[in-house]
PDB file of C-alpha atoms and ligand atoms in Angstrom:
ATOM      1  CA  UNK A 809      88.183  64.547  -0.213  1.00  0.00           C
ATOM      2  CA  UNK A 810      84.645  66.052   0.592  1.00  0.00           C
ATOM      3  CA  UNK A 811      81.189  66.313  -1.229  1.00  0.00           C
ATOM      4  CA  UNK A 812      79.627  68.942  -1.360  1.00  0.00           C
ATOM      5  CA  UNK A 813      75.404  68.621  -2.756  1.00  0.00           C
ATOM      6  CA  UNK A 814      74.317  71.916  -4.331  1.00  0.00           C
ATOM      7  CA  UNK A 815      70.473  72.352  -4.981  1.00  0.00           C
ATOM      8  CA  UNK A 816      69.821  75.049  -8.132  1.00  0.00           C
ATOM      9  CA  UNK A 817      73.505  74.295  -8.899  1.00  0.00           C
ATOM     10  CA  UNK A 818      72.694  75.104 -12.790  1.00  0.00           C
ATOM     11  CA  UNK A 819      72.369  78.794 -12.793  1.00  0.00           C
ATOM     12  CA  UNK A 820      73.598  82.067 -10.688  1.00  0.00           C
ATOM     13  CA  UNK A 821      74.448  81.657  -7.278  1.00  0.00           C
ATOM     14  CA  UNK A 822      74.135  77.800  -7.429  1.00  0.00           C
ATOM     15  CA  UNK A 823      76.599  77.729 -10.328  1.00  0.00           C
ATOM     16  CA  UNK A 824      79.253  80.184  -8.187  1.00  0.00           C
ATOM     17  CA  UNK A 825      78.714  77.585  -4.873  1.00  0.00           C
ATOM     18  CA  UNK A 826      79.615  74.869  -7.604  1.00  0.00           C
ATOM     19  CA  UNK A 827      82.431  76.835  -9.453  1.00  0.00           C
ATOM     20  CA  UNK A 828      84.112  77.732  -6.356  1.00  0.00           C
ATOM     21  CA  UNK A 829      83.734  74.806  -4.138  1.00  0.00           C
ATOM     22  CA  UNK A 830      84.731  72.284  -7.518  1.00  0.00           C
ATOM     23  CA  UNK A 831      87.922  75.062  -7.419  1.00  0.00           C
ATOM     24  CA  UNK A 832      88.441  74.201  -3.480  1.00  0.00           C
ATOM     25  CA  UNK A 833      88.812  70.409  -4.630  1.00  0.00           C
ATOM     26  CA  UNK A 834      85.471  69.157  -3.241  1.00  0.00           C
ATOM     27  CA  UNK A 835      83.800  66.362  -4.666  1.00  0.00           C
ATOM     28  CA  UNK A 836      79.972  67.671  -5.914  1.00  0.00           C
ATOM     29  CA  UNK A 837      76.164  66.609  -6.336  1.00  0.00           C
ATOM     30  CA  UNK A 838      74.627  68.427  -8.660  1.00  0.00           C
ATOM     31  CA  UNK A 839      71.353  69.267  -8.012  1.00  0.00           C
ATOM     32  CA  UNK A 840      68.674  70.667 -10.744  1.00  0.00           C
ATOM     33  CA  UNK A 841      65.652  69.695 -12.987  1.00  0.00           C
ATOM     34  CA  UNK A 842      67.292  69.958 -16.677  1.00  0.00           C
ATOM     35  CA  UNK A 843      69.315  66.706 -16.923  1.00  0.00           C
ATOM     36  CA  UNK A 844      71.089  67.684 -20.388  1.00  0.00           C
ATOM     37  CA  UNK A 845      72.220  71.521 -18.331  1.00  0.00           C
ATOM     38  CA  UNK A 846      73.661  69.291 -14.951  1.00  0.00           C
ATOM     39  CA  UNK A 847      75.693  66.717 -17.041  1.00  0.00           C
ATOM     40  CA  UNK A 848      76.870  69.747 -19.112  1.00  0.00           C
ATOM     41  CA  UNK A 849      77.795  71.321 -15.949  1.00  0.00           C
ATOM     42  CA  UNK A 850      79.719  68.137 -14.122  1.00  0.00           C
ATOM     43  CA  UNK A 851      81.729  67.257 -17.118  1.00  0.00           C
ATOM     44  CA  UNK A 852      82.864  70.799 -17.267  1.00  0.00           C
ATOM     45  CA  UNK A 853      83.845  70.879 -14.073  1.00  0.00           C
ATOM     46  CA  UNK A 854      85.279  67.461 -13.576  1.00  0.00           C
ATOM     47  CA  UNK A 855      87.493  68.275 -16.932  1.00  0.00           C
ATOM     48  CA  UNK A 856      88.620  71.912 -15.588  1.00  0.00           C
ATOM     49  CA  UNK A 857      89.383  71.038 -11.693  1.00  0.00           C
ATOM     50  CA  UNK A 858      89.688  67.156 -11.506  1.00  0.00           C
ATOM     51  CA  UNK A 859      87.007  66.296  -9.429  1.00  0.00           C
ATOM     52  CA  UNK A 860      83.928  63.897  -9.577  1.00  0.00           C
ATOM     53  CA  UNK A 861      80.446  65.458 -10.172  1.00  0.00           C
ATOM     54  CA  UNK A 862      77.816  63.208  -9.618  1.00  0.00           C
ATOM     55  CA  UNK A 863      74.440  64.459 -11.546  1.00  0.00           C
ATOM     56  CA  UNK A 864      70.938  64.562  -9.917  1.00  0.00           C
ATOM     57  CA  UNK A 865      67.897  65.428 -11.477  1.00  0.00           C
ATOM     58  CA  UNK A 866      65.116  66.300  -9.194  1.00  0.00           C
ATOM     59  CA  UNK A 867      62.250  68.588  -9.266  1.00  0.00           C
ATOM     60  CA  UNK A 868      62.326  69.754  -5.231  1.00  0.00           C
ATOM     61  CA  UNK A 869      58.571  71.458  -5.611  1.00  0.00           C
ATOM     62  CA  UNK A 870      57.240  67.011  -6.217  1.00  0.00           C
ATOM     63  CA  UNK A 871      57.464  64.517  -2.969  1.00  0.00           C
ATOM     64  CA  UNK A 872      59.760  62.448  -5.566  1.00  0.00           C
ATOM     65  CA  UNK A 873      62.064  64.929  -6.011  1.00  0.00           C
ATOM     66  CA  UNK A 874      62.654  65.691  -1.894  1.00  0.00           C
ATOM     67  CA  UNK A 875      62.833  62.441  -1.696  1.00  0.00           C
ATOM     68  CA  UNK A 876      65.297  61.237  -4.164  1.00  0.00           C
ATOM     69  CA  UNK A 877      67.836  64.002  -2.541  1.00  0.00           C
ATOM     70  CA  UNK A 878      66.966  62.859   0.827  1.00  0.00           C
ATOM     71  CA  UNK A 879      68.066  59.456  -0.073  1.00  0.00           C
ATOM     72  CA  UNK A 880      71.525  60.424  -0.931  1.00  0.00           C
ATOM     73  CA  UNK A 881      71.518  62.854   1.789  1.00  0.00           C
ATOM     74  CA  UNK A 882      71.233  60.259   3.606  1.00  0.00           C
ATOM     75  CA  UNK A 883      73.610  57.454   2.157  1.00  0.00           C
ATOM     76  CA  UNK A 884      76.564  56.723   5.201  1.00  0.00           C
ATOM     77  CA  UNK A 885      78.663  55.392   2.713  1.00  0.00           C
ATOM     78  CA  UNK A 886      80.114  58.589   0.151  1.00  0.00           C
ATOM     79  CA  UNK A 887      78.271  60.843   2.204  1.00  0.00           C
ATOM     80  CA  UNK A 888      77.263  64.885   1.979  1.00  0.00           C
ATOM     81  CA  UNK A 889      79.839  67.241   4.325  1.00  0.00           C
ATOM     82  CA  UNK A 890      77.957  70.576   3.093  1.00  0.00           C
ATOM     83  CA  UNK A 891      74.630  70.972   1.677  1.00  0.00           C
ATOM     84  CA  UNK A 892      73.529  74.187   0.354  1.00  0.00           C
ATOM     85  CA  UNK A 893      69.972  74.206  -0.494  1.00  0.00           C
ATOM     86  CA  UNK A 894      70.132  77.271  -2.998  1.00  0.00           C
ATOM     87  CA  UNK A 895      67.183  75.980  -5.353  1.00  0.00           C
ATOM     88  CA  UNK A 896      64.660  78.836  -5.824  1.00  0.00           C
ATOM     89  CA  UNK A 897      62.450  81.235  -7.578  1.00  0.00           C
ATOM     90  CA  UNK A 898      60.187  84.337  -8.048  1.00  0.00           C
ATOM     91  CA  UNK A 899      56.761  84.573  -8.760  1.00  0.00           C
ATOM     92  CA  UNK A 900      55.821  88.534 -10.714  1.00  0.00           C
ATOM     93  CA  UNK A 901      52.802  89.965  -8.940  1.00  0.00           C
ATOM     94  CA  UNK A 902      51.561  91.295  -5.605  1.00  0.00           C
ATOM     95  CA  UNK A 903      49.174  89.242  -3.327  1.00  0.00           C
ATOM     96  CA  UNK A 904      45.998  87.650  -5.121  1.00  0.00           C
ATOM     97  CA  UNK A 905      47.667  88.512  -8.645  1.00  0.00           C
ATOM     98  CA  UNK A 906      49.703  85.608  -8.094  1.00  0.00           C
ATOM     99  CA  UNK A 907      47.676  82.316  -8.483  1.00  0.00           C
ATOM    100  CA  UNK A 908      47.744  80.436  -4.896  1.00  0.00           C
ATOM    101  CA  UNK A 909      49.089  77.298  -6.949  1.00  0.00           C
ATOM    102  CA  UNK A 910      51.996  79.297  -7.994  1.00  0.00           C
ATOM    103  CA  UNK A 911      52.553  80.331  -4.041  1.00  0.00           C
ATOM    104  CA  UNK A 912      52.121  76.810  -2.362  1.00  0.00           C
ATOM    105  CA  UNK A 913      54.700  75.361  -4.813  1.00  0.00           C
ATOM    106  CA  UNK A 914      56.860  78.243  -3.990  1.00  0.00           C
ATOM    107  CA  UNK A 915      56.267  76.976   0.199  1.00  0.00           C
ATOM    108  CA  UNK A 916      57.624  73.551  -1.291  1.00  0.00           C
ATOM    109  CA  UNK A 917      60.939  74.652  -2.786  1.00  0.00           C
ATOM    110  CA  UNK A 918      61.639  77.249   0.149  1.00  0.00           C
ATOM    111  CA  UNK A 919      60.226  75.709   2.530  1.00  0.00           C
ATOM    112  CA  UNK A 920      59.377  71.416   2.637  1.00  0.00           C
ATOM    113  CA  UNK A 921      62.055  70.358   0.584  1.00  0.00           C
ATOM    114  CA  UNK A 922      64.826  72.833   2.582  1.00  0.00           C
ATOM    115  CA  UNK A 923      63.430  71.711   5.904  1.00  0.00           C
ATOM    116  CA  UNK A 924      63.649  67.962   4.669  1.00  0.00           C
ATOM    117  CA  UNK A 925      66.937  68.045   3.030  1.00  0.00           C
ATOM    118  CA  UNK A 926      68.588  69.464   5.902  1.00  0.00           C
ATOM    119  CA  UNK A 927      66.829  67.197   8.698  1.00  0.00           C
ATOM    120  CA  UNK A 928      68.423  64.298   6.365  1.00  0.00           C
ATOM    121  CA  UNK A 929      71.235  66.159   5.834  1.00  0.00           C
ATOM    122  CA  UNK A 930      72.157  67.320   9.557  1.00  0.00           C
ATOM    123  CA  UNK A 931      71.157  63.548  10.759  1.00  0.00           C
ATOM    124  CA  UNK A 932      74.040  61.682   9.502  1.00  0.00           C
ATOM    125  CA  UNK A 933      76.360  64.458   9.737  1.00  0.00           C
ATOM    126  CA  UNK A 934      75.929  64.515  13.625  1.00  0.00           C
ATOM    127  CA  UNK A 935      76.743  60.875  13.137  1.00  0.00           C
ATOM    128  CA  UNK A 936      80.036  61.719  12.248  1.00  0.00           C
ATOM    129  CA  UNK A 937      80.458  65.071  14.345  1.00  0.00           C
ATOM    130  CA  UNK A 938      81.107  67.091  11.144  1.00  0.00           C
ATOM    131  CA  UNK A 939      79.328  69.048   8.533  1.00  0.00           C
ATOM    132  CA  UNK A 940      77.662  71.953   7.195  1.00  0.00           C
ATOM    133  CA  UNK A 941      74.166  73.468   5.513  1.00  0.00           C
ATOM    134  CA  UNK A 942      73.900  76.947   3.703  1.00  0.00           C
ATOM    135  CA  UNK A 943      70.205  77.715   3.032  1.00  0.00           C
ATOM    136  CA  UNK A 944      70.077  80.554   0.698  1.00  0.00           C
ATOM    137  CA  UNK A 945      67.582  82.714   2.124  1.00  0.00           C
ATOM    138  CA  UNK A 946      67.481  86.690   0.882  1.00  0.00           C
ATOM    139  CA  UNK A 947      67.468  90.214   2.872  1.00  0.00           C
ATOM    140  CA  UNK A 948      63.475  89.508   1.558  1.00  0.00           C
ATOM    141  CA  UNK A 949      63.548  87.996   4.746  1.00  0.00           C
ATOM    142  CA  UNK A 950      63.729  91.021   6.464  1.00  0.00           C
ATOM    143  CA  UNK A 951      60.751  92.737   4.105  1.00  0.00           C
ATOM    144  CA  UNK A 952      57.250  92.831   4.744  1.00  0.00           C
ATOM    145  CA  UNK A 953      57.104  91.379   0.763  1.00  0.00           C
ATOM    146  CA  UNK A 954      54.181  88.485   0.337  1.00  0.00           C
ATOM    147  CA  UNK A 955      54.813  84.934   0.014  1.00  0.00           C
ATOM    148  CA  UNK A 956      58.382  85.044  -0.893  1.00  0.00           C
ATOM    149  CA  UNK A 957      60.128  87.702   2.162  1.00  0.00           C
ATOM    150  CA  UNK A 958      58.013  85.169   4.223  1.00  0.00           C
ATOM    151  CA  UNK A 959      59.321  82.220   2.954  1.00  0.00           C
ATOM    152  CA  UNK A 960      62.651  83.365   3.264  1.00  0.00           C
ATOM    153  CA  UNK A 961      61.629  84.558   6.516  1.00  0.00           C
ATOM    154  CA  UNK A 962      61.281  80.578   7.507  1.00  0.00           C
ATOM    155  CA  UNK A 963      64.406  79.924   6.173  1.00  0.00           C
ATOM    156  CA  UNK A 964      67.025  82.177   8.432  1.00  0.00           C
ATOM    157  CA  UNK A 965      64.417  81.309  11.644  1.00  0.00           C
ATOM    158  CA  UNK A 966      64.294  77.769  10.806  1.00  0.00           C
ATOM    159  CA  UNK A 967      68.404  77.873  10.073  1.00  0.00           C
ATOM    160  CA  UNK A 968      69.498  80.011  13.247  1.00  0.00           C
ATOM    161  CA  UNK A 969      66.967  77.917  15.792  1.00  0.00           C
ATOM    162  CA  UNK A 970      68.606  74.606  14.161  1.00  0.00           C
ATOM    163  CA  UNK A 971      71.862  76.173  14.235  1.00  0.00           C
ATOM    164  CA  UNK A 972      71.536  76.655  18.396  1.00  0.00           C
ATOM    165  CA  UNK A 973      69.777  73.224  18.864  1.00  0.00           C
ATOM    166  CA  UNK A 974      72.708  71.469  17.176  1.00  0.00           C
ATOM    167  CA  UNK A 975      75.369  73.927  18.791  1.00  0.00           C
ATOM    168  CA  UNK A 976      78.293  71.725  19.711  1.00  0.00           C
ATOM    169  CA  UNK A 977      77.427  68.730  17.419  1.00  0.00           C
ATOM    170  CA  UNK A 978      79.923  69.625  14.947  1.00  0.00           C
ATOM    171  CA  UNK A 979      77.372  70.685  12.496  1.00  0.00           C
ATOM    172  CA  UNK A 980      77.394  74.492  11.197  1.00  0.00           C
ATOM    173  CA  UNK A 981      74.026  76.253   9.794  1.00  0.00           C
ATOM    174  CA  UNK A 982      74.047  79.120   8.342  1.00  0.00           C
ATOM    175  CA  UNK A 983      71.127  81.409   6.370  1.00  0.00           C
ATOM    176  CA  UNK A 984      72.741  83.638   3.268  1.00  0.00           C
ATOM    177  CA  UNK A 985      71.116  86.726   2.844  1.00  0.00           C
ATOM    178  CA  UNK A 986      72.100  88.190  -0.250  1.00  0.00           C
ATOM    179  CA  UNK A 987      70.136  91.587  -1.858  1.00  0.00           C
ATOM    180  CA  UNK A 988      69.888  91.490  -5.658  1.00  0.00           C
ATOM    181  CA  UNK A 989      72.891  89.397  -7.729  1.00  0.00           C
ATOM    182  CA  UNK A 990      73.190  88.621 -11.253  1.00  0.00           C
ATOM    183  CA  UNK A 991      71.551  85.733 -12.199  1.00  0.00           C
ATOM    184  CA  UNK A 992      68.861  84.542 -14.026  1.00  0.00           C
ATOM    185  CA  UNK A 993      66.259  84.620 -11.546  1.00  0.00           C
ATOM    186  CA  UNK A 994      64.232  88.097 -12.675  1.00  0.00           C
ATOM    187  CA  UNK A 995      64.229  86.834 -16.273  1.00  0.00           C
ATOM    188  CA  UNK A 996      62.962  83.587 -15.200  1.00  0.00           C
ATOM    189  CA  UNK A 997      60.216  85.596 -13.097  1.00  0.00           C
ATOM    190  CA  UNK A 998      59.427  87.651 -16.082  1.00  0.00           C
ATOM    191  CA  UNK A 999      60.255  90.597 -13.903  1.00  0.00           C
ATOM    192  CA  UNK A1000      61.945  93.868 -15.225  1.00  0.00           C
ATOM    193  CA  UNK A1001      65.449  95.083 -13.744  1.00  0.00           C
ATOM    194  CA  UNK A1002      65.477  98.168 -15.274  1.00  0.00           C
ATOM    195  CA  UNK A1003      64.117 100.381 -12.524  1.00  0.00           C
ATOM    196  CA  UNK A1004      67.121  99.107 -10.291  1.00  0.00           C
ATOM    197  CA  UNK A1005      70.220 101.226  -9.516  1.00  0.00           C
ATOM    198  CA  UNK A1006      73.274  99.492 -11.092  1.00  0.00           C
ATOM    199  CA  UNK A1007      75.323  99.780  -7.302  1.00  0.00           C
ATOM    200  CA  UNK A1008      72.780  97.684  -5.635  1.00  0.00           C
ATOM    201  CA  UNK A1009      73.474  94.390  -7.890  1.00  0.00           C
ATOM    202  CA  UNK A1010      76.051  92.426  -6.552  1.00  0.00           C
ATOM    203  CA  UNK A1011      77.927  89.516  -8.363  1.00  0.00           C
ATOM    204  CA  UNK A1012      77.664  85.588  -7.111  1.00  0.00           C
ATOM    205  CA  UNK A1013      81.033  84.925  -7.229  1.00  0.00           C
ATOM    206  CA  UNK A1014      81.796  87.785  -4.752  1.00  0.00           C
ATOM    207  CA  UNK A1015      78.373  86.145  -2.812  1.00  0.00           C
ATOM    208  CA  UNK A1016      79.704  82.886  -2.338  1.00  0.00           C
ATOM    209  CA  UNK A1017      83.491  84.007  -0.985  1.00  0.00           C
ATOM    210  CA  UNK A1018      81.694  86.066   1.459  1.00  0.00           C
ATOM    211  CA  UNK A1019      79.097  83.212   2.323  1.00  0.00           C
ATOM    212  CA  UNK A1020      81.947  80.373   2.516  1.00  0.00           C
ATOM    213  CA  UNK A1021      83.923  83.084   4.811  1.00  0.00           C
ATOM    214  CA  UNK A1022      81.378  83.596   7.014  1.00  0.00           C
ATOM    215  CA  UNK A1023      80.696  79.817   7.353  1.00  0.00           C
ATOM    216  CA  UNK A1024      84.022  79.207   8.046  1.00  0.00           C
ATOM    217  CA  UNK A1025      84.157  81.749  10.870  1.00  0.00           C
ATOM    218  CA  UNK A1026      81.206  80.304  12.542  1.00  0.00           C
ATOM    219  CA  UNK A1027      78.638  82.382  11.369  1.00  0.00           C
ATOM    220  CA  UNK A1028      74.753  81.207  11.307  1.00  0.00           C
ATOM    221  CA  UNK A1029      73.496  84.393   9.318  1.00  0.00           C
ATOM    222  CA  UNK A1030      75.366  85.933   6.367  1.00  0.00           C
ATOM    223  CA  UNK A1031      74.508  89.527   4.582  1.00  0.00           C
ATOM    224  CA  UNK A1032      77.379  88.905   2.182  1.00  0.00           C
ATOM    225  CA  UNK A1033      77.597  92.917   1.288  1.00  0.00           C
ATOM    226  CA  UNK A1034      78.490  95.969   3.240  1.00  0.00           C
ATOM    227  CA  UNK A1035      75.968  97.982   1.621  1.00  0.00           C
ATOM    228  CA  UNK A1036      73.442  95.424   2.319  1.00  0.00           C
ATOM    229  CA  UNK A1037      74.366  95.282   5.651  1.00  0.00           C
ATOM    230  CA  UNK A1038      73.509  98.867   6.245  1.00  0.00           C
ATOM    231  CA  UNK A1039      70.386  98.911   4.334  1.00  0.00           C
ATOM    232  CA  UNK A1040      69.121  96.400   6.353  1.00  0.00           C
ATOM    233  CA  UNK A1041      70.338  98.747   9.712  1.00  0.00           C
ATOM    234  CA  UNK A1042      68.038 101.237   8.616  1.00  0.00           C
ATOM    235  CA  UNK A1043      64.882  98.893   7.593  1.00  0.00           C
ATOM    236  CA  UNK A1044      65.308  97.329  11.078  1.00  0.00           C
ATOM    237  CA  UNK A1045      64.740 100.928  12.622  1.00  0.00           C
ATOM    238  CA  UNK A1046      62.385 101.906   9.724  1.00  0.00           C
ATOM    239  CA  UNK A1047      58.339 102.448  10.889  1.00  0.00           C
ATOM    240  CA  UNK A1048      56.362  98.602   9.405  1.00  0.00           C
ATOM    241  CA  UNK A1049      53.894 100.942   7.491  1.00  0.00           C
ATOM    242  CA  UNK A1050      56.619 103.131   6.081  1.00  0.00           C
ATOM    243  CA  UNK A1051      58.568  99.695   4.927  1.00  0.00           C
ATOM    244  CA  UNK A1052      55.672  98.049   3.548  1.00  0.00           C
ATOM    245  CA  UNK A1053      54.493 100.931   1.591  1.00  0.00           C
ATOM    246  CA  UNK A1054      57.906 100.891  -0.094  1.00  0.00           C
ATOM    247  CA  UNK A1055      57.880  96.860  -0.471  1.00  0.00           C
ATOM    248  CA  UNK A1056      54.822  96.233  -1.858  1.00  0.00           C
ATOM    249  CA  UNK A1057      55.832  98.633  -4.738  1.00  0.00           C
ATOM    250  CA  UNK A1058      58.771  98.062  -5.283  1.00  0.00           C
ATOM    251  CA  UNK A1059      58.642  94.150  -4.854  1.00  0.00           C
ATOM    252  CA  UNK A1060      56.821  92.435  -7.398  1.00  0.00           C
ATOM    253  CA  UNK A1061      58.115  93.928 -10.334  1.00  0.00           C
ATOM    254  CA  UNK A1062      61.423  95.731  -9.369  1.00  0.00           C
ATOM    255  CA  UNK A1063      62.244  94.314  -5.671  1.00  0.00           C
ATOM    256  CA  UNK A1064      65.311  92.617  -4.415  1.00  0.00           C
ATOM    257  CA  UNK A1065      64.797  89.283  -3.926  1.00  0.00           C
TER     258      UNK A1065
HETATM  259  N1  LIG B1923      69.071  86.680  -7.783  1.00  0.00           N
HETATM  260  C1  LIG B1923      68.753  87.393  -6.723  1.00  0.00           C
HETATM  261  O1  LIG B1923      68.629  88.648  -6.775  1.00  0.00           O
HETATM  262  C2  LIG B1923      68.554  86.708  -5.385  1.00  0.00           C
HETATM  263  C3  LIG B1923      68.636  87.489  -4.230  1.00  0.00           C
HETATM  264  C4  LIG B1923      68.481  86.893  -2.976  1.00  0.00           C
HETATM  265  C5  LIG B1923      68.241  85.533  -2.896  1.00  0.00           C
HETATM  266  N2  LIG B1923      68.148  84.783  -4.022  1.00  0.00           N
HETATM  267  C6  LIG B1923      67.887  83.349  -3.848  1.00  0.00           C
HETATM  268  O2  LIG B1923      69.008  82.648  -4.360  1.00  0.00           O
HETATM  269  C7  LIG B1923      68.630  81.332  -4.761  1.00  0.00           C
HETATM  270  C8  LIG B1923      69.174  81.066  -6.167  1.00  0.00           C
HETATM  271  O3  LIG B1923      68.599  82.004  -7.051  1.00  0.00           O
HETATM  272  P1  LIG B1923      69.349  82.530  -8.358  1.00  0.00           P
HETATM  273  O4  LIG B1923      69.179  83.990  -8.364  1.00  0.00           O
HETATM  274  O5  LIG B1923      70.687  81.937  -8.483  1.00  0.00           O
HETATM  275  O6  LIG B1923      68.332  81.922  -9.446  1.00  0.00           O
HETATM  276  P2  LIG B1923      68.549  81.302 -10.917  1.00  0.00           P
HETATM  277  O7  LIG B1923      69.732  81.918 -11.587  1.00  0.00           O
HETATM  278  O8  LIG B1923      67.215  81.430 -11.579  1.00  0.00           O
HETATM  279  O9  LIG B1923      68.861  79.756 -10.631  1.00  0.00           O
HETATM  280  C9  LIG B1923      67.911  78.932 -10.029  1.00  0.00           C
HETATM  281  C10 LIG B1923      68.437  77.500  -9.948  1.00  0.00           C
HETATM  282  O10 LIG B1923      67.468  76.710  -9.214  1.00  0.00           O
HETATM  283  C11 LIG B1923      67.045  75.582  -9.999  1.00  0.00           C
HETATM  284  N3  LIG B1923      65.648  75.320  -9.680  1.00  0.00           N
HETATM  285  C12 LIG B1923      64.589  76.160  -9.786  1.00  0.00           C
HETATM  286  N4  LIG B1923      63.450  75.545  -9.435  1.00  0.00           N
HETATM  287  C13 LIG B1923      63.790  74.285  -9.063  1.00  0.00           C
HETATM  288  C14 LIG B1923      63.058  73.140  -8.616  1.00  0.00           C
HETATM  289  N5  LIG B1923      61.715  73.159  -8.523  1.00  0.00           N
HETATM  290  N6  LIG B1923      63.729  72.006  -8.338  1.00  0.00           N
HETATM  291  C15 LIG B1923      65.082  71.948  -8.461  1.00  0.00           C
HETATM  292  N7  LIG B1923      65.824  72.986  -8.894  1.00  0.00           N
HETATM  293  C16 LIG B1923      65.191  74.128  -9.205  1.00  0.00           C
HETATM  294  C17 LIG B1923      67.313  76.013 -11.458  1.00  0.00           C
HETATM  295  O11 LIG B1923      67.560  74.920 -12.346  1.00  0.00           O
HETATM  296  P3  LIG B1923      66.371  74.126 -13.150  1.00  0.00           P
HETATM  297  O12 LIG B1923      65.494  75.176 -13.766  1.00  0.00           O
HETATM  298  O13 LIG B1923      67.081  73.243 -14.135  1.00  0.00           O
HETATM  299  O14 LIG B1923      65.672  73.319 -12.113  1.00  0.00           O
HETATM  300  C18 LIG B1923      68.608  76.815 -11.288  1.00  0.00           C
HETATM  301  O15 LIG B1923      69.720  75.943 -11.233  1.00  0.00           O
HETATM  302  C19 LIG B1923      67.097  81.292  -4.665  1.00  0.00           C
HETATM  303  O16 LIG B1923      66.728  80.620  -3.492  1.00  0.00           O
HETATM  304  C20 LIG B1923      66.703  82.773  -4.601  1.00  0.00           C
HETATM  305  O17 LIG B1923      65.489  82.949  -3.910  1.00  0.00           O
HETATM  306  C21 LIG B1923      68.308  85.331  -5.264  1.00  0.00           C
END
């Protein structure tokens, strides 16, 4: 049997990665900050697909959390065959609105703890000459949009340049670039959804099977929607000034991210 760690497994797309991979038989680490929400979460799924669920509480934007996940990341003996670092969140506001605070913890989720929990990750799993890592990035990534587009900017660099160094290792990488999905990440921002067309949401269910598929086919960067996929044709041939003008409006209170 395999384990599979999950980071943000409590909510939207983290909760899909854990519904779907618990479904696939895989063994899971559940990775969060509320305690009483994870062991909620394993015993549900250990009761309703027979698995094990092991529960982690760690705050990834404090040293102690990184470092707690590390440490199991790390363990040889029961160890991690797919990481997805999904843990991750919004701040409302446009450049200087949002307090830098807010922004350099935002660095630390996106950024520090994903580039530290796959380096432990990816280590031991080149060990054994097997593995994989999603990092859930956005098609932000692709948006002149602040502190967040260029966050998840790091993340499908950092994935696809790891991705090529450890090319023939065994060890997949792969960024997921989804547009908006159903979750509770505007709430949690305090952002309003209202302005935003009802075909552009997509579901995280649907996310995930189109993420696992393209891992599986070898994949290291993942728009898991057609629409998407053409959207982000036309903003690669779109003027910069053009595509800013339309991000910074649309991307603090309404914006896909
Ligand atoms: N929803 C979208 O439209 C969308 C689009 C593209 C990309 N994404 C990306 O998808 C990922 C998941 O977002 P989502 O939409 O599923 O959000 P969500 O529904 O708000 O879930 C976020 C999850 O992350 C956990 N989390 C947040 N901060 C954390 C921290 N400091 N340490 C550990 N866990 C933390 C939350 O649990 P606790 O609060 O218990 O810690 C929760 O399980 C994020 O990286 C986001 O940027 C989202």
């Amino acid at each position: 049997m395999t384990t599979a760690l999950i980071t943000g497994s409590t909510a939207g797309i983290g909760a899909a990665f854990a519904r779907r991979l618990a479904g696939d038989g895989h063994n899971l680490v559940l990775v969060a900050r509320d305690t009483k929400r994870l062991r909620e979460q394993a015993t549900e799924l250990h009761d309703r697909h027979g698995i094990e669920a092991e529960v982690l509480t760690a705050d990834l934007s404090t040293d102690g959390g990184i470092e707690a996940v590390e440490k199991r990341l790390a363990r040889r003996r029961d160890p991690v065959d797919l990481l997805v670092n999904n843990a991750g969140f919004g701040n409302k506001g446009r450049y200087l609105e949002v307090p830098v605070a807010d922004e350099l913890t935002m660095l630390k989720v996106h950024c520090e703890a994903v580039l530290r929990l796959t380096s432990a990750a990816t280590e031991t799993m080149r060990e054994r000459g097997r593995g994989g890592v999603v990092n859930v990035a956005s098609v932000a990534a692709f948006l002149p949009r602040g502190t967040y587009g260029a966050s998840k900017a790091w993340v499908v660099q950092f994935t696809q340049g790891a991705a090529k160094d450890l090319a023939g290792s065994g060890v997949r990488l792969m960024a997921l670039c989804p547009g908006f999905v159903r979750t509770e990440f505007h709430e949690r921002a305090g952002m309003g959804t209202d302005n935003i067309p009802k075909w552009m949401w997509l579901d995280p269910d649907k996310v995930v099977a189109a993420a696992l598929a393209d891992l599986a086919r070898g994949r290291t960067l993942s728009i898991p929607d057609p629409r998407y996929k053409a959207l982000m044709g036309v903003a690669k041939l779109a003027p910069r000034p053009l595509l800013s003008g339309v991000t910074s409006r649309t991307g603090r209170k309404y914006g896909p991210q």
